[in-house]
Short mmCIF file of C-alpha atoms and ligand atoms in Angstrom, two decimals:
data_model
loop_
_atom_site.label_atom_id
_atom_site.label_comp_id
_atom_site.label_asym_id
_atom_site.label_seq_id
_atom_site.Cartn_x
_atom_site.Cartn_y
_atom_site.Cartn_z
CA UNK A 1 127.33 -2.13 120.25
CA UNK A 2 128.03 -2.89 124.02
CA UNK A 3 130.78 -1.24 125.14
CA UNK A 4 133.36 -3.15 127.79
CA UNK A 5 134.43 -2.33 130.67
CA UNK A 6 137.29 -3.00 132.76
CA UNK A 7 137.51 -5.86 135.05
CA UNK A 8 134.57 -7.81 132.83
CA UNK A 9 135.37 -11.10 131.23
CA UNK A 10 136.58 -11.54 127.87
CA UNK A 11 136.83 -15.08 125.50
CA UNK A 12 139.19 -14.73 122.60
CA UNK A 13 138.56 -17.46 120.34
CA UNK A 14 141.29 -18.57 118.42
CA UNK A 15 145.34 -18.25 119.78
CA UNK A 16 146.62 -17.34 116.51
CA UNK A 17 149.06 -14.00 116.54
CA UNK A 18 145.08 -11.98 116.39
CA UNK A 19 143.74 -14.25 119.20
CA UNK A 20 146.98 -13.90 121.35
CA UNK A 21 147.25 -10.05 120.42
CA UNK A 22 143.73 -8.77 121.64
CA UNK A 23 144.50 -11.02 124.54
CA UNK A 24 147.43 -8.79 125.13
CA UNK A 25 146.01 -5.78 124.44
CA UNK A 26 142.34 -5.99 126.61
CA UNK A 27 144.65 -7.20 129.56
CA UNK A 28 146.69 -4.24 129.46
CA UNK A 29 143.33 -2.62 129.75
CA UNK A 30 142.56 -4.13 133.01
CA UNK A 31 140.09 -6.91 131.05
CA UNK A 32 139.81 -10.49 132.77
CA UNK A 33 140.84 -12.43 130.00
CA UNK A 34 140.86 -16.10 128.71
CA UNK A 35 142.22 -17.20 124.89
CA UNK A 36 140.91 -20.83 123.71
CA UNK A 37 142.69 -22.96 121.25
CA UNK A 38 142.56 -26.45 120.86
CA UNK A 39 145.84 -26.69 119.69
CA UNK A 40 147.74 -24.13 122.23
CA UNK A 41 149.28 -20.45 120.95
CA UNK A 42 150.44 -20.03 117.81
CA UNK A 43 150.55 -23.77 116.14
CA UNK A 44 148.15 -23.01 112.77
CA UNK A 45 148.72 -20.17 110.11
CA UNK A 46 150.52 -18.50 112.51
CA UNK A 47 153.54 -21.19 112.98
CA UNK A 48 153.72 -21.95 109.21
CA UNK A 49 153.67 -18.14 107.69
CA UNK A 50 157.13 -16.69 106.23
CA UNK A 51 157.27 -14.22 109.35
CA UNK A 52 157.63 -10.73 107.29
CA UNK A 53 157.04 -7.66 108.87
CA UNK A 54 157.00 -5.63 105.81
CA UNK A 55 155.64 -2.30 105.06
CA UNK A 56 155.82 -3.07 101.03
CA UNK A 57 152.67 -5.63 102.40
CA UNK A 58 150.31 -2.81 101.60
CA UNK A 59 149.94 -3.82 98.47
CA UNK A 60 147.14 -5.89 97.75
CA UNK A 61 146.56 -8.82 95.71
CA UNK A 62 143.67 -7.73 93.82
CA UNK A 63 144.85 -4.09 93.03
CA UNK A 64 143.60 -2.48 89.61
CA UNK A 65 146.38 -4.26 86.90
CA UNK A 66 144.90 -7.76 88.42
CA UNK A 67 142.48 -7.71 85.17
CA UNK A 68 145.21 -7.38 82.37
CA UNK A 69 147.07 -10.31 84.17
CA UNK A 70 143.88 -12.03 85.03
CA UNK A 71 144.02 -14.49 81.96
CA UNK A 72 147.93 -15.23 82.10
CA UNK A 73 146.80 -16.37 85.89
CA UNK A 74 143.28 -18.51 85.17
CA UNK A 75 146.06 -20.29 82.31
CA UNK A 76 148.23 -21.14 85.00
CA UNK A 77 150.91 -19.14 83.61
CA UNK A 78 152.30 -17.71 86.95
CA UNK A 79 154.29 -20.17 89.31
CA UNK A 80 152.73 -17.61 92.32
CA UNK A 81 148.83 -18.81 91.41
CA UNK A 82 147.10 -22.00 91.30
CA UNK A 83 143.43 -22.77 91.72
CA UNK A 84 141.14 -25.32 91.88
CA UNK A 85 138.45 -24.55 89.48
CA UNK A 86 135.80 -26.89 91.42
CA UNK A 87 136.06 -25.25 94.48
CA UNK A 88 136.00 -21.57 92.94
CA UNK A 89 132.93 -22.82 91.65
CA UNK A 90 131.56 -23.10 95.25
CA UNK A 91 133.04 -19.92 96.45
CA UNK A 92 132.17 -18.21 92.74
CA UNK A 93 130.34 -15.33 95.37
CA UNK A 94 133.56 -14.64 97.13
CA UNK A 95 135.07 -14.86 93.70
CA UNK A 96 133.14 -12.17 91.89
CA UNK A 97 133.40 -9.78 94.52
CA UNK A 98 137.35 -10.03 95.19
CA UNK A 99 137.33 -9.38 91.07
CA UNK A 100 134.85 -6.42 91.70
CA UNK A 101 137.27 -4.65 94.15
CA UNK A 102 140.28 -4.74 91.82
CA UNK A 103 139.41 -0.90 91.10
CA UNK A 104 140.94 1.94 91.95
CA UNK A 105 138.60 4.27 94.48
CA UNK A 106 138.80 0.54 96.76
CA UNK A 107 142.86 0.38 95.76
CA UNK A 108 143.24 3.57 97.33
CA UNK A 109 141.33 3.09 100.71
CA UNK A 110 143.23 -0.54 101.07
CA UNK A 111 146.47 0.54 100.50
CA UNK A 112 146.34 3.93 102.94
CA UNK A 113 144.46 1.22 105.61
CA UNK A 114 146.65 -1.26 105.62
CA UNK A 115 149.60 1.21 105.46
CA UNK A 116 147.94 2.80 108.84
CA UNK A 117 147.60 -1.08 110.08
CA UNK A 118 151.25 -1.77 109.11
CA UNK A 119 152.88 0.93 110.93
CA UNK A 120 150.62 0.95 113.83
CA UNK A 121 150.75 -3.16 114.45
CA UNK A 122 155.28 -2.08 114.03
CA UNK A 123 155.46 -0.16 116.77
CA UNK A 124 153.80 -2.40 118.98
CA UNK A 125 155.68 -5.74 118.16
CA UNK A 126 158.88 -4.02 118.49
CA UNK A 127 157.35 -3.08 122.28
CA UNK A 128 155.88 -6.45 123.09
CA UNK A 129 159.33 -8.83 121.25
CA UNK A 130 161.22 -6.55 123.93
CA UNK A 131 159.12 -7.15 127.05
CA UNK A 132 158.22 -10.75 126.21
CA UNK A 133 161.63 -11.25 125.71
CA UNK A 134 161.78 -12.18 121.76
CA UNK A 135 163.57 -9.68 120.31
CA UNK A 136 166.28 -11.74 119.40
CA UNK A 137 164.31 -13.55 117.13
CA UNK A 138 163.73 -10.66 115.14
CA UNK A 139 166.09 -9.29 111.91
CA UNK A 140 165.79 -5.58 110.48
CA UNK A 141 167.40 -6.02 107.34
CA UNK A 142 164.78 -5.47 105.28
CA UNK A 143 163.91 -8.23 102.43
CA UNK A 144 164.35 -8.88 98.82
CA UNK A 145 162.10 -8.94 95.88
CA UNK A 146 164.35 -10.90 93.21
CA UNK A 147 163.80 -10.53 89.00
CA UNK A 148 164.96 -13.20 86.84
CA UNK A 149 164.23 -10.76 83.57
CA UNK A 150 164.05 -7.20 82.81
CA UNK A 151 160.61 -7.93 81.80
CA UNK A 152 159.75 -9.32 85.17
CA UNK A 153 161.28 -5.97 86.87
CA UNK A 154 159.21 -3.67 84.88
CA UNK A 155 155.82 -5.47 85.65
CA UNK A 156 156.66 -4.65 89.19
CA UNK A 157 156.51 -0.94 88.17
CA UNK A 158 152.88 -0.52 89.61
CA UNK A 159 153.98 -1.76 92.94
CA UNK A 160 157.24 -0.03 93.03
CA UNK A 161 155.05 3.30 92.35
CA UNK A 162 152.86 2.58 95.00
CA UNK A 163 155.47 1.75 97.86
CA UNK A 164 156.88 4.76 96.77
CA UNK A 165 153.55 7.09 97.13
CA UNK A 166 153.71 6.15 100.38
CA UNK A 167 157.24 6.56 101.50
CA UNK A 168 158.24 3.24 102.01
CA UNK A 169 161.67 2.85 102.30
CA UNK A 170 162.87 1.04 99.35
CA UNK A 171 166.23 0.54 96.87
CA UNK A 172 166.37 -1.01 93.45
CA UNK A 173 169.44 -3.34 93.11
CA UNK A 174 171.75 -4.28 90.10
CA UNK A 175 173.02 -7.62 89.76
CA UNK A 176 176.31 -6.46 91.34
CA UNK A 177 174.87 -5.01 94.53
CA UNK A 178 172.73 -7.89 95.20
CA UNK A 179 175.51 -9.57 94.86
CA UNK A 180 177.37 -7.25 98.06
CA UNK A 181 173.79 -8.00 100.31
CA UNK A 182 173.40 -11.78 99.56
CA UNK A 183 176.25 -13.66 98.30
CA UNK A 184 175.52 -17.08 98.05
CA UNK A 185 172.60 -16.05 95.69
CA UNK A 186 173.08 -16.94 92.12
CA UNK A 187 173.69 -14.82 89.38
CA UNK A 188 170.42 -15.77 88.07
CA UNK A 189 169.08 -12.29 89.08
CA UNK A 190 169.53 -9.20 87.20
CA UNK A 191 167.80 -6.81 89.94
CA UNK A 192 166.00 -6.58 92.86
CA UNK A 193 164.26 -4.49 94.88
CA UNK A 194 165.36 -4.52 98.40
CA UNK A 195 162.61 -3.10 100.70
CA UNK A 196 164.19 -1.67 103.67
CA UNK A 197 161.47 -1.21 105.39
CA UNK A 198 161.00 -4.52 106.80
CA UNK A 199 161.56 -6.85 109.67
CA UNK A 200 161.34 -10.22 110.05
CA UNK A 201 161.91 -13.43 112.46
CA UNK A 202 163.32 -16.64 112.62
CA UNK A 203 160.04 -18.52 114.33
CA UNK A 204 157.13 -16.92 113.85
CA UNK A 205 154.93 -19.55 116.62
CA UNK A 206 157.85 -19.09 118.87
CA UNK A 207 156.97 -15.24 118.98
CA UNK A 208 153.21 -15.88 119.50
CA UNK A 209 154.04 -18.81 122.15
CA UNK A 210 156.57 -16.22 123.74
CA UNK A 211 153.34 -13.60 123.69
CA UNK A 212 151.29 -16.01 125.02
CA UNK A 213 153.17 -16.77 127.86
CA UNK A 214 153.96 -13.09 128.86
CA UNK A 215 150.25 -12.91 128.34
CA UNK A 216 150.33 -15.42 131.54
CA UNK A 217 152.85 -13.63 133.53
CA UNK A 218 150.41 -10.72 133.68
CA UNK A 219 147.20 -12.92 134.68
CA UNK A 220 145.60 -13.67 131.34
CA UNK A 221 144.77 -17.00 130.88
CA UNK A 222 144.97 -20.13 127.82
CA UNK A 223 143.26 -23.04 127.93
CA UNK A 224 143.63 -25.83 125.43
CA UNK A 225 139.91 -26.63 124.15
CA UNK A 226 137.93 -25.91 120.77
CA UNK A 227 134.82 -23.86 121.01
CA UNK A 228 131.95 -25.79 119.94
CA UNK A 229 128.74 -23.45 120.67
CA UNK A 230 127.85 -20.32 121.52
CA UNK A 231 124.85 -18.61 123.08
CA UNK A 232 124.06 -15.37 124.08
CA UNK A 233 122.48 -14.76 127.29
CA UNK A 234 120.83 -11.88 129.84
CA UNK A 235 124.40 -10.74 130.99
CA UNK A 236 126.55 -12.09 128.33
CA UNK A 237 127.61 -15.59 126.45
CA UNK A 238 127.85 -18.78 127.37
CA UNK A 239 130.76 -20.98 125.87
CA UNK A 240 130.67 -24.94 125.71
CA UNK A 241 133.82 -26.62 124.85
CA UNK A 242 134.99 -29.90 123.06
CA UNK A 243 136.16 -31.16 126.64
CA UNK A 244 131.85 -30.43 127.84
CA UNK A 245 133.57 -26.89 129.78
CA UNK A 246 131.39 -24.15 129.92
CA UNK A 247 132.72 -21.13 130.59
CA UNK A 248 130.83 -17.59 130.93
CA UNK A 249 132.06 -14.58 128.91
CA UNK A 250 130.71 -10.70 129.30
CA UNK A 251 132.43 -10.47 125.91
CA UNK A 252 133.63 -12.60 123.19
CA UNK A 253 136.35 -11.84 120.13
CA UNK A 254 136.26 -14.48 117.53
CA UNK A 255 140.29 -14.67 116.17
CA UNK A 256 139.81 -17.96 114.20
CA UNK A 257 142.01 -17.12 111.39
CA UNK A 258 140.54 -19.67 108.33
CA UNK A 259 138.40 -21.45 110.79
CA UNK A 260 136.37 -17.91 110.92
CA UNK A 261 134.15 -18.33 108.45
CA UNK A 262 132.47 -21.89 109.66
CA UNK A 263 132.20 -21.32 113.24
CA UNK A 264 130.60 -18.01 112.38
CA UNK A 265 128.30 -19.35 110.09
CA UNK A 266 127.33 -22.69 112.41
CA UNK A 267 126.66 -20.09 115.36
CA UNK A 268 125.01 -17.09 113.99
CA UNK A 269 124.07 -18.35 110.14
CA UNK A 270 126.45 -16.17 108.88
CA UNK A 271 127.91 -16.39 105.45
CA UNK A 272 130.94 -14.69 105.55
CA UNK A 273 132.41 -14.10 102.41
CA UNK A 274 136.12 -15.12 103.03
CA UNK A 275 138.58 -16.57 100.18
CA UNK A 276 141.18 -19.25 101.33
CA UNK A 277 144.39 -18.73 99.97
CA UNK A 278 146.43 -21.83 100.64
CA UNK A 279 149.95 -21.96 101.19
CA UNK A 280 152.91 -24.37 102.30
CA UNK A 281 156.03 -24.63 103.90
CA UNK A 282 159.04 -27.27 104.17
CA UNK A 283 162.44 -26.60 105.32
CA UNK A 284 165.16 -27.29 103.33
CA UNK A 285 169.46 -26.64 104.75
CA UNK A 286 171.69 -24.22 103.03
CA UNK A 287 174.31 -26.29 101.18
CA UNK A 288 177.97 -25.45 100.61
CA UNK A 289 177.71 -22.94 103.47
CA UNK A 290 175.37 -20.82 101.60
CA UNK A 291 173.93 -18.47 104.08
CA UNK A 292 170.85 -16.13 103.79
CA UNK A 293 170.29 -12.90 105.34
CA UNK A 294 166.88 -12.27 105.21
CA UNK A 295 163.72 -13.47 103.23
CA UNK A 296 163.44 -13.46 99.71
CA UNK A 297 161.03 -13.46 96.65
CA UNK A 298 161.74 -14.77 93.43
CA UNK A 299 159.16 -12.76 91.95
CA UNK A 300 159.27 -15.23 88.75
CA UNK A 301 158.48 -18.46 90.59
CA UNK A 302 156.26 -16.90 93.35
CA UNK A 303 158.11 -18.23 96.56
CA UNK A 304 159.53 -17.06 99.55
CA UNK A 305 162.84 -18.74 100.85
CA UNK A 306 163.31 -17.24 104.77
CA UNK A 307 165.91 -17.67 107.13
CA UNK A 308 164.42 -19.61 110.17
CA UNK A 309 165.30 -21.20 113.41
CA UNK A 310 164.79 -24.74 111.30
CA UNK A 311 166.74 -24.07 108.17
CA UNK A 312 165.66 -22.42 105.19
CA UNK A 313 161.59 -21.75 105.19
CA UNK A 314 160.31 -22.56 101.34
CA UNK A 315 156.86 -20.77 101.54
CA UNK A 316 154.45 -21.84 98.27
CA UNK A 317 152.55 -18.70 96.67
CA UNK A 318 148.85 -18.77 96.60
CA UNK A 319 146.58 -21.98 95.92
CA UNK A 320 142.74 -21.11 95.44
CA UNK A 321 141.01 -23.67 96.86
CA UNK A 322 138.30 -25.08 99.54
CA UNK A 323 140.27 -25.10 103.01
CA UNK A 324 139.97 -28.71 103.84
CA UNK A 325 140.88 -30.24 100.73
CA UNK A 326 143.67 -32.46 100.44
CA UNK A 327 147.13 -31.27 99.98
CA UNK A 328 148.45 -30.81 96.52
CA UNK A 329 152.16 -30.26 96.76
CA UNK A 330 153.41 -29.52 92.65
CA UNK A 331 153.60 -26.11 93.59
CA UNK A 332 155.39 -26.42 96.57
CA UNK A 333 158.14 -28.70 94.44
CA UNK A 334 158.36 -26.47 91.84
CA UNK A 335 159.20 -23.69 93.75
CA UNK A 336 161.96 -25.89 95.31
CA UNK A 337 163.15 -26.90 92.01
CA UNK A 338 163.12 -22.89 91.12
CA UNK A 339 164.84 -22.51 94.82
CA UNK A 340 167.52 -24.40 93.98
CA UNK A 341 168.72 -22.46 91.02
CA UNK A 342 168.55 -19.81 93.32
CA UNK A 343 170.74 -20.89 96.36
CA UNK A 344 172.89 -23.98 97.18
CA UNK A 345 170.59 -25.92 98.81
CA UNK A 346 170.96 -29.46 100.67
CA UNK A 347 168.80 -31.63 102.22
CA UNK A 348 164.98 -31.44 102.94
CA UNK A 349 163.79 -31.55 106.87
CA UNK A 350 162.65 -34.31 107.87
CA UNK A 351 159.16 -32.56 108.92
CA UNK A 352 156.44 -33.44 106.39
CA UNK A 353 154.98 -30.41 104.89
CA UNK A 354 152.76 -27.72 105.99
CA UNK A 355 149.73 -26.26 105.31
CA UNK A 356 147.63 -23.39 105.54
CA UNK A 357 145.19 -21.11 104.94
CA UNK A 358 145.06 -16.94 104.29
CA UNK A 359 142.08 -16.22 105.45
CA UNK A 360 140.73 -13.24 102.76
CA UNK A 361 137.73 -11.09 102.58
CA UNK A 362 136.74 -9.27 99.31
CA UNK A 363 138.83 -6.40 99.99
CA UNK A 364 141.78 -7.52 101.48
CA UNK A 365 141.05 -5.75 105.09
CA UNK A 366 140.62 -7.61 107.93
CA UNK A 367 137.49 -7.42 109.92
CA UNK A 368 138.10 -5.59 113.19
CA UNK A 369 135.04 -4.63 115.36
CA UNK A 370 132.09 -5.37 117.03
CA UNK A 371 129.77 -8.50 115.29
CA UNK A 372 126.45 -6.43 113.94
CA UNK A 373 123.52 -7.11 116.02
CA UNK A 374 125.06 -9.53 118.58
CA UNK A 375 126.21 -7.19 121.52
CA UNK A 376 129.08 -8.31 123.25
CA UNK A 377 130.14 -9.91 120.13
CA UNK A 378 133.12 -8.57 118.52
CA UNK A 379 135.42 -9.76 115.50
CA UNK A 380 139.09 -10.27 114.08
CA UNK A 381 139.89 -12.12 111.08
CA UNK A 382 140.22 -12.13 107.50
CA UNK A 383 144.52 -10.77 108.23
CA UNK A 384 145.07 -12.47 104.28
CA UNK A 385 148.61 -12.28 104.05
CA UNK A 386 149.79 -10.05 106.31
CA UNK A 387 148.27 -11.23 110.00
CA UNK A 388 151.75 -12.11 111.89
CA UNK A 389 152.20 -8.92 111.19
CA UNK A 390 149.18 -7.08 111.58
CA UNK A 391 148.06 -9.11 114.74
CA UNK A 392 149.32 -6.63 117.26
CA UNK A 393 147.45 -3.11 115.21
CA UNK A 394 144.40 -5.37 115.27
CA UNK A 395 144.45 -6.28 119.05
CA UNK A 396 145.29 -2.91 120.15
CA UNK A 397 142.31 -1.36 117.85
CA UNK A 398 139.80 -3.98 118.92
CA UNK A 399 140.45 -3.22 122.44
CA UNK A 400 140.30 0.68 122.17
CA UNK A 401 136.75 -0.02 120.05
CA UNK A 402 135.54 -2.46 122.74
CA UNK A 403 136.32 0.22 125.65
CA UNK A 404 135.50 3.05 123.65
CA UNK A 405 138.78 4.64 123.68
CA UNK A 406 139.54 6.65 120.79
CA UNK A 407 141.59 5.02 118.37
CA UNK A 408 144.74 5.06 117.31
CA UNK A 409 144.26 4.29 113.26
CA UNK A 410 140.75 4.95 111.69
CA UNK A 411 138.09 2.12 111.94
CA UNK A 412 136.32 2.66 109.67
CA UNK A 413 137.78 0.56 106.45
CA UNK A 414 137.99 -2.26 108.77
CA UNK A 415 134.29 -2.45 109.95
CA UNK A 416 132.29 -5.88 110.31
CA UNK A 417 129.40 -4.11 108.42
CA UNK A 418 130.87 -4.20 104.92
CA UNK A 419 130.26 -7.50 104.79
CA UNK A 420 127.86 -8.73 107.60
CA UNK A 421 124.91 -7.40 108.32
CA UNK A 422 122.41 -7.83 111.96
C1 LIG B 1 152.33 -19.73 103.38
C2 LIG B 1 151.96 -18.52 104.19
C3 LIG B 1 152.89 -17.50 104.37
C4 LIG B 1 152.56 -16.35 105.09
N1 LIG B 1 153.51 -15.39 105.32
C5 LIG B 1 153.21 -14.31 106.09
C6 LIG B 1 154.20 -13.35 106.41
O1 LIG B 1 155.36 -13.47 106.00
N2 LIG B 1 153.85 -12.29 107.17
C7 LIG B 1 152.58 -12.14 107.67
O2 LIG B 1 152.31 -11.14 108.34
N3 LIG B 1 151.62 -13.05 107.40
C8 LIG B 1 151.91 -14.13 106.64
N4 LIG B 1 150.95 -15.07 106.37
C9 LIG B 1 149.58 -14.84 106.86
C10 LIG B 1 149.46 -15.10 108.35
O3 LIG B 1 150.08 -16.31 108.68
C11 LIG B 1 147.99 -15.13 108.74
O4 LIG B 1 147.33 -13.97 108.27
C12 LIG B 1 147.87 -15.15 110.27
O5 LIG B 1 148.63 -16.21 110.81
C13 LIG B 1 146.44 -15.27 110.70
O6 LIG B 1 146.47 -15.27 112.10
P1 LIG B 1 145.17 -15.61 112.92
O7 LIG B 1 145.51 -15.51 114.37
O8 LIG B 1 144.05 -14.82 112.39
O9 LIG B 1 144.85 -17.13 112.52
P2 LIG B 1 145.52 -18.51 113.00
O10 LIG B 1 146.97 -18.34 113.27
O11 LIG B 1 145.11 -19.54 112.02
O12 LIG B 1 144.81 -18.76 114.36
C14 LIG B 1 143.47 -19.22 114.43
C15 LIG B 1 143.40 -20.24 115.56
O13 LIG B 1 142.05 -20.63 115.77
C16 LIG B 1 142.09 -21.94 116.30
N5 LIG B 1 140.75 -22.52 116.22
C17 LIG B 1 140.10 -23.03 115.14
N6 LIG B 1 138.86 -23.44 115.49
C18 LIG B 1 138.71 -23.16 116.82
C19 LIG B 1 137.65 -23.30 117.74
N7 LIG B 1 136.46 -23.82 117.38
N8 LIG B 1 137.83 -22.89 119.03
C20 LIG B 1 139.01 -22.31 119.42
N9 LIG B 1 140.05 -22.16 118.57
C21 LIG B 1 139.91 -22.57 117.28
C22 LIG B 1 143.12 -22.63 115.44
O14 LIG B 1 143.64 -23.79 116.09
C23 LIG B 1 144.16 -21.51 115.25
O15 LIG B 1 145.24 -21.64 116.18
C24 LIG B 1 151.25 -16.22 105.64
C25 LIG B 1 150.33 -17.26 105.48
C26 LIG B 1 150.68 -18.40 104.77
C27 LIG B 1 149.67 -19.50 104.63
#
């Protein structure tokens, strides 16, 4: 590993929340810093996510019950969970070793690093939405998980258990209650679970554009351009770009969210083994003058309805499949069918749809820390479902490994290594 120092020159690849947030965090350092993106701060996975800040987001898909629900979900039995069968059958090695870390010793060291990441990546977004001047944009109310059935409650007993291990502030609701927080719900819900430790806000690109730009005001820079090759040379890398750029790096952090795992590959031959859970978006306006409070999960149909600057944010569960296939939108429609049982609900935006990509490694860490055997190389990706809000604990860790500060969380279940190797 070659360890930076301050006043060098540092790329970040990718402007995502990650991208923007090491940005942020190696120019506090005293780092000379440029972030690329060919499409500006904060307009992929970052602008279309449901913008939770939760702690209850420790919890990771592939925990130990995953196998006794396993069949219900290859059936198609849960609203949450599609796949595409063809393209699992390309990423079967990704597959089989996601499967092979639903076990309990891996459970364990997730949950209590992604806790650590959680808290850690808290603190500092409450800092920077204050001094970047977004803190308006974000709510502390906590959000819901919503049960249609008694049944449904009780197989969230495992999670509930968890989030309680580790302290996270949480309060089951009757029908009644729910009724006192949010209203204009229907009484289609017989309890929820309202998990109070949360945030979240009402545009999550504006708060990575507003980051960004306060990244600016203190001398980084971002430049609109896609990375097409990289090279390492005597004192460092050389960058080309789509617009024929070159730029000249002492150090480079690749943030490329989805996009991770094919630029890594094309430059280094890397097969990284990352899972892409696809999601979608469309905005829909309360009806009636329905109004909602915070996000929500129907737990039953696997959407998230959140407040937002446009309307109401419908965010699909997960879709298994190969990141650049076409759009498949029944899952997105049922969950708006299922949405409007569940609040008065008017017309659709007139946006077209979104999609993205949850860019997942076997065990549900992200990768934070320096790219084996390519020194000056370092990494950040694979944030699954949780990188709005993990973006800031990941910039502030890369930066403290890349300048060999001690850190604030431990490293170690986030190291490149588990998966890569020189
Ligand atoms: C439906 C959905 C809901 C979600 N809800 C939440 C939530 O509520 N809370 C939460 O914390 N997380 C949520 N997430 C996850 C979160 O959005 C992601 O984990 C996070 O945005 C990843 O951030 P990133 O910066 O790594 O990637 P991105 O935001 O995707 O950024 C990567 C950037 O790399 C750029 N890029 C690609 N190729 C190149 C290149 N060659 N050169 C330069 N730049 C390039 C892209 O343009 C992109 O801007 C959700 C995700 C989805 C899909």
């Amino acid at each position: 590993m070659t360890q930076a120092r301050t006043g060098q020159h540092v790329v970040v690849l990718g402007a995502g929340m990650v991208g923007v947030a090491c940005a942020l965090s190696l120019r506090h350092r005293g780092m000379n810093v440029t972030v690329l993106d060919p499409l500006g701060p904060g307009a992929a996975t970052s602008h279309g996510n449901a913008g939770v800040l939760a702690r209850s987001s420790l919890m990771p898909f592939n925990h130990p019950r995953l196998w006794s629900q396993l069949p219900g979900l290859l059936r198609g039995r849960s609203a949450g969970f599609r796949y595409a069968p063809l393209a699992m059958l390309d990423q079967w090695r990704w597959g089989l070793a996601y499967l092979s870390n639903a076990r309990e010793p891996v459970f364990r060291e997730t949950t209590a690093a992604l806790d650590a990441l959680i808290r850690h990546s808290g603190d500092v977004h409450r800092r920077w939405m204050d001094a970047a001047g977004v803190a308006h944009r974000r709510r502390d109310e906590g959000w819901l998980f919503l049960y249609r059935s008694a049944a449904g409650f009780e197989s969230g007993a495992f999670a509930r258990d968890t989030l309680e291990r580790f302290g996270v502030g949480t309060a089951v609701l009757e029908r009644h209650e729910l009724h006192d927080l949010e209203p204009h719900l229907q009484p289609i819900f017989r309890k929820a679970l309202w998990v109070k430790d949360a945030s979240s806000v009402d545009s999550p690109g504006e708060v990575v554009r507003a980051y960004a730009d306060w990244l600016t005001q203190q001398g980084g820079r971002v430049v609109v351009a896609e990375a097409t090759t990289l090279n390492r040379t005597d004192t460092g890398w050389t960058l080309h770009t789509d617009g024929g750029n070159t730029l000249h790096a002492d150090h480079v952090v690749v943030a490329l969210g989805p996009w991770s795992r094919e630029f890594l590959r094309a430059q280094f031959g890397w097969r990284l083994p990352m899972g892409f859970e696809r999601g979608y978006h469309r905005h829909l306006q309360p009806a009636q003058g329905a109004v909602l409070n915070r996000p929500v999960y129907d737990t039953a149909a696997g959407y998230v309805l959140a407040p937002m600057a446009q309307g109401l944010r419908l965010t699909s569960g997960v879709e298994l499949n190969a990141q650049h296939a076409p759009p498949r939108t029944g899952q997105l429609d049922a969950a708006e069918r299922a949405a409007r049982e569940a609040l008065p609900l008017g017309d659709r935006s007139a946006a077209p749809d979104w999609l993205g990509s949850r860019p997942t490694l076997p065990d549900c860490r992200p990768m934070i820390g320096a790219g084996p055997g390519q020194p000056g190389l370092w990494l950040a990706l694979g944030h699954q479902h949780i990188g709005f809000s993990t973006g800031p604990g990941t910039g502030e860790l890369l930066a403290q490994l890349m300048l060999g500060e001690s850190t604030t969380i431990d490293p170690h279940p986030f190291r490149p290594q588990r998966f890569l190797r020189a």
